Amino acid sequence: MHQPVTELQIDVGLSITVTDAGDWIVKADGRDFQLKEISDFYRAWLLLERPFPDVKAAFDQIASNAKKTIPFPFAKLIASALKAKSGEWTDRAMLWVSFLTEAEKASLKDLFIEARDSKWASQKSRQLARQHLTRIERSR
């Protein structure tokens, strides 16, 4: 019999899990870092290199095994990558935006504006930001 999955390995010595208190954390080299504020999520950017459905399924399983109902805050991970103003991480984050709820997308509006108007984001990411902003405006 195998152990239930309780954490997702994202790199050597780097994993994400949920605590008994229901908080998502990054475990890095024996230390725990809470994922609360947007600025905490840079340690989790490597997740953006994976397909969203795979990561979501893994986190849903981890939360279920830990008997927690707190979903992983994907919008904060995406916001963190967009705030970095890095073409590479913005491109990766923008691919995940379509999986967010409308409310989560709306919470990223200011970051979409920054990406749309930026010089650092790729043309594709600027176009996606423009599309998301148009949808946010229409849904009001």
Short mmCIF file of C-alpha atoms in Angstrom, two decimals:
data_model
loop_
_atom_site.label_atom_id
_atom_site.label_comp_id
_atom_site.label_asym_id
_atom_site.label_seq_id
_atom_site.Cartn_x
_atom_site.Cartn_y
_atom_site.Cartn_z
CA MET A 1 0.00 0.00 0.00
CA HIS A 2 1.41 3.39 -0.97
CA GLN A 3 1.29 6.60 1.01
CA PRO A 4 -1.24 9.24 -0.07
CA VAL A 5 0.33 12.14 -1.94
CA THR A 6 0.87 14.99 0.52
CA GLU A 7 3.19 17.29 -1.43
CA LEU A 8 4.14 18.19 -4.97
CA GLN A 9 7.85 18.17 -5.78
CA ILE A 10 8.64 21.12 -8.08
CA ASP A 11 12.43 20.92 -8.07
CA VAL A 12 15.23 19.24 -6.14
CA GLY A 13 14.67 20.13 -2.48
CA LEU A 14 11.60 22.21 -3.36
CA SER A 15 8.00 21.13 -2.85
CA ILE A 16 4.55 22.51 -2.05
CA THR A 17 2.12 21.11 0.48
CA VAL A 18 -0.76 22.15 2.71
CA THR A 19 -0.30 22.34 6.49
CA ASP A 20 -2.58 20.91 9.16
CA ALA A 21 -3.88 24.47 9.60
CA GLY A 22 -4.86 24.58 5.92
CA ASP A 23 -2.09 26.93 4.75
CA TRP A 24 -0.24 26.28 1.49
CA ILE A 25 3.53 26.34 1.96
CA VAL A 26 6.72 25.86 -0.02
CA LYS A 27 9.25 23.51 1.55
CA ALA A 28 12.74 24.52 0.49
CA ASP A 29 15.86 22.80 1.81
CA GLY A 30 14.22 21.87 5.10
CA ARG A 31 12.57 25.25 5.67
CA ASP A 32 8.89 26.15 5.28
CA PHE A 33 7.70 29.35 3.58
CA GLN A 34 4.03 30.33 3.72
CA LEU A 35 2.25 31.20 0.50
CA LYS A 36 0.11 34.08 1.72
CA GLU A 37 1.10 37.32 -0.01
CA ILE A 38 1.68 37.63 -3.76
CA SER A 39 5.35 38.33 -3.07
CA ASP A 40 5.71 34.88 -1.41
CA PHE A 41 4.96 33.00 -4.63
CA TYR A 42 8.24 33.47 -6.53
CA ARG A 43 9.43 30.16 -5.06
CA ALA A 44 6.54 28.45 -6.85
CA TRP A 45 7.06 29.90 -10.36
CA LEU A 46 8.47 26.59 -11.60
CA LEU A 47 4.89 25.28 -11.46
CA LEU A 48 4.16 27.51 -14.47
CA GLU A 49 6.40 25.26 -16.57
CA ARG A 50 3.83 22.47 -16.19
CA PRO A 51 0.34 22.11 -17.67
CA PHE A 52 -2.25 23.79 -15.41
CA PRO A 53 -4.61 20.75 -15.34
CA ASP A 54 -1.79 18.52 -14.04
CA VAL A 55 -0.85 20.95 -11.27
CA LYS A 56 -4.47 21.57 -10.28
CA ALA A 57 -5.17 17.83 -10.12
CA ALA A 58 -2.08 17.29 -7.95
CA PHE A 59 -3.07 20.09 -5.55
CA ASP A 60 -6.68 18.91 -5.39
CA GLN A 61 -5.37 15.44 -4.46
CA ILE A 62 -2.99 16.87 -1.83
CA ALA A 63 -5.78 18.95 -0.27
CA SER A 64 -8.13 15.96 -0.31
CA ASN A 65 -5.54 13.67 1.29
CA ALA A 66 -4.91 16.30 3.97
CA LYS A 67 -8.68 16.66 4.44
CA LYS A 68 -8.50 20.37 3.59
CA THR A 69 -10.90 22.30 1.37
CA ILE A 70 -8.69 25.34 0.79
CA PRO A 71 -7.88 25.50 -2.93
CA PHE A 72 -4.40 26.50 -4.03
CA PRO A 73 -4.34 30.28 -4.76
CA PHE A 74 -3.46 30.11 -8.46
CA ALA A 75 -4.37 33.79 -9.02
CA LYS A 76 -1.64 34.84 -6.55
CA LEU A 77 0.92 32.64 -8.32
CA ILE A 78 0.00 34.23 -11.65
CA ALA A 79 0.04 37.73 -10.12
CA SER A 80 3.51 37.09 -8.70
CA ALA A 81 4.86 36.04 -12.09
CA LEU A 82 3.24 39.06 -13.80
CA LYS A 83 4.67 41.44 -11.18
CA ALA A 84 8.18 40.17 -11.98
CA LYS A 85 7.98 41.93 -15.35
CA SER A 86 9.85 39.04 -16.94
CA GLY A 87 8.90 38.13 -20.50
CA GLU A 88 9.44 34.42 -19.86
CA TRP A 89 7.39 34.17 -16.65
CA THR A 90 4.67 36.46 -18.01
CA ASP A 91 4.34 34.22 -21.07
CA ARG A 92 4.01 31.16 -18.85
CA ALA A 93 1.57 32.84 -16.43
CA MET A 94 -0.65 34.14 -19.23
CA LEU A 95 -1.18 30.56 -20.44
CA TRP A 96 -2.76 29.75 -17.06
CA VAL A 97 -5.09 32.77 -16.83
CA SER A 98 -7.88 31.11 -18.84
CA PHE A 99 -8.24 28.51 -16.04
CA LEU A 100 -9.09 31.16 -13.42
CA THR A 101 -12.58 32.19 -12.37
CA GLU A 102 -13.94 35.50 -13.66
CA ALA A 103 -13.48 37.04 -10.19
CA GLU A 104 -9.84 35.89 -10.09
CA LYS A 105 -9.22 37.33 -13.55
CA ALA A 106 -10.81 40.62 -12.47
CA SER A 107 -8.45 40.72 -9.47
CA LEU A 108 -5.53 40.74 -11.94
CA LYS A 109 -6.87 43.68 -13.98
CA ASP A 110 -4.11 46.14 -13.00
CA LEU A 111 -1.42 43.58 -13.84
CA PHE A 112 -3.05 42.92 -17.22
CA ILE A 113 -2.94 46.67 -17.90
CA GLU A 114 0.77 46.74 -17.01
CA ALA A 115 1.50 43.75 -19.24
CA ARG A 116 -0.57 45.17 -22.12
CA ASP A 117 1.25 48.50 -21.98
CA SER A 118 4.71 47.06 -21.33
CA LYS A 119 7.86 46.73 -23.40
CA TRP A 120 8.99 43.61 -21.49
CA ALA A 121 6.01 41.36 -22.29
CA SER A 122 5.95 39.46 -25.58
CA GLN A 123 3.48 40.49 -28.25
CA LYS A 124 1.46 37.33 -27.55
CA SER A 125 1.24 38.12 -23.80
CA ARG A 126 0.28 41.74 -24.54
CA GLN A 127 -2.51 40.47 -26.83
CA LEU A 128 -3.74 38.01 -24.18
CA ALA A 129 -3.71 40.77 -21.55
CA ARG A 130 -5.76 42.97 -23.92
CA GLN A 131 -8.28 40.13 -24.46
CA HIS A 132 -8.65 39.49 -20.73
CA LEU A 133 -9.16 43.21 -20.08
CA THR A 134 -11.85 43.38 -22.76
CA ARG A 135 -13.69 40.44 -21.16
CA ILE A 136 -13.38 41.99 -17.67
CA GLU A 137 -14.86 45.26 -18.94
CA ARG A 138 -17.72 43.46 -20.71
CA SER A 139 -18.67 41.46 -17.62
CA ARG A 140 -19.22 44.56 -15.51
#
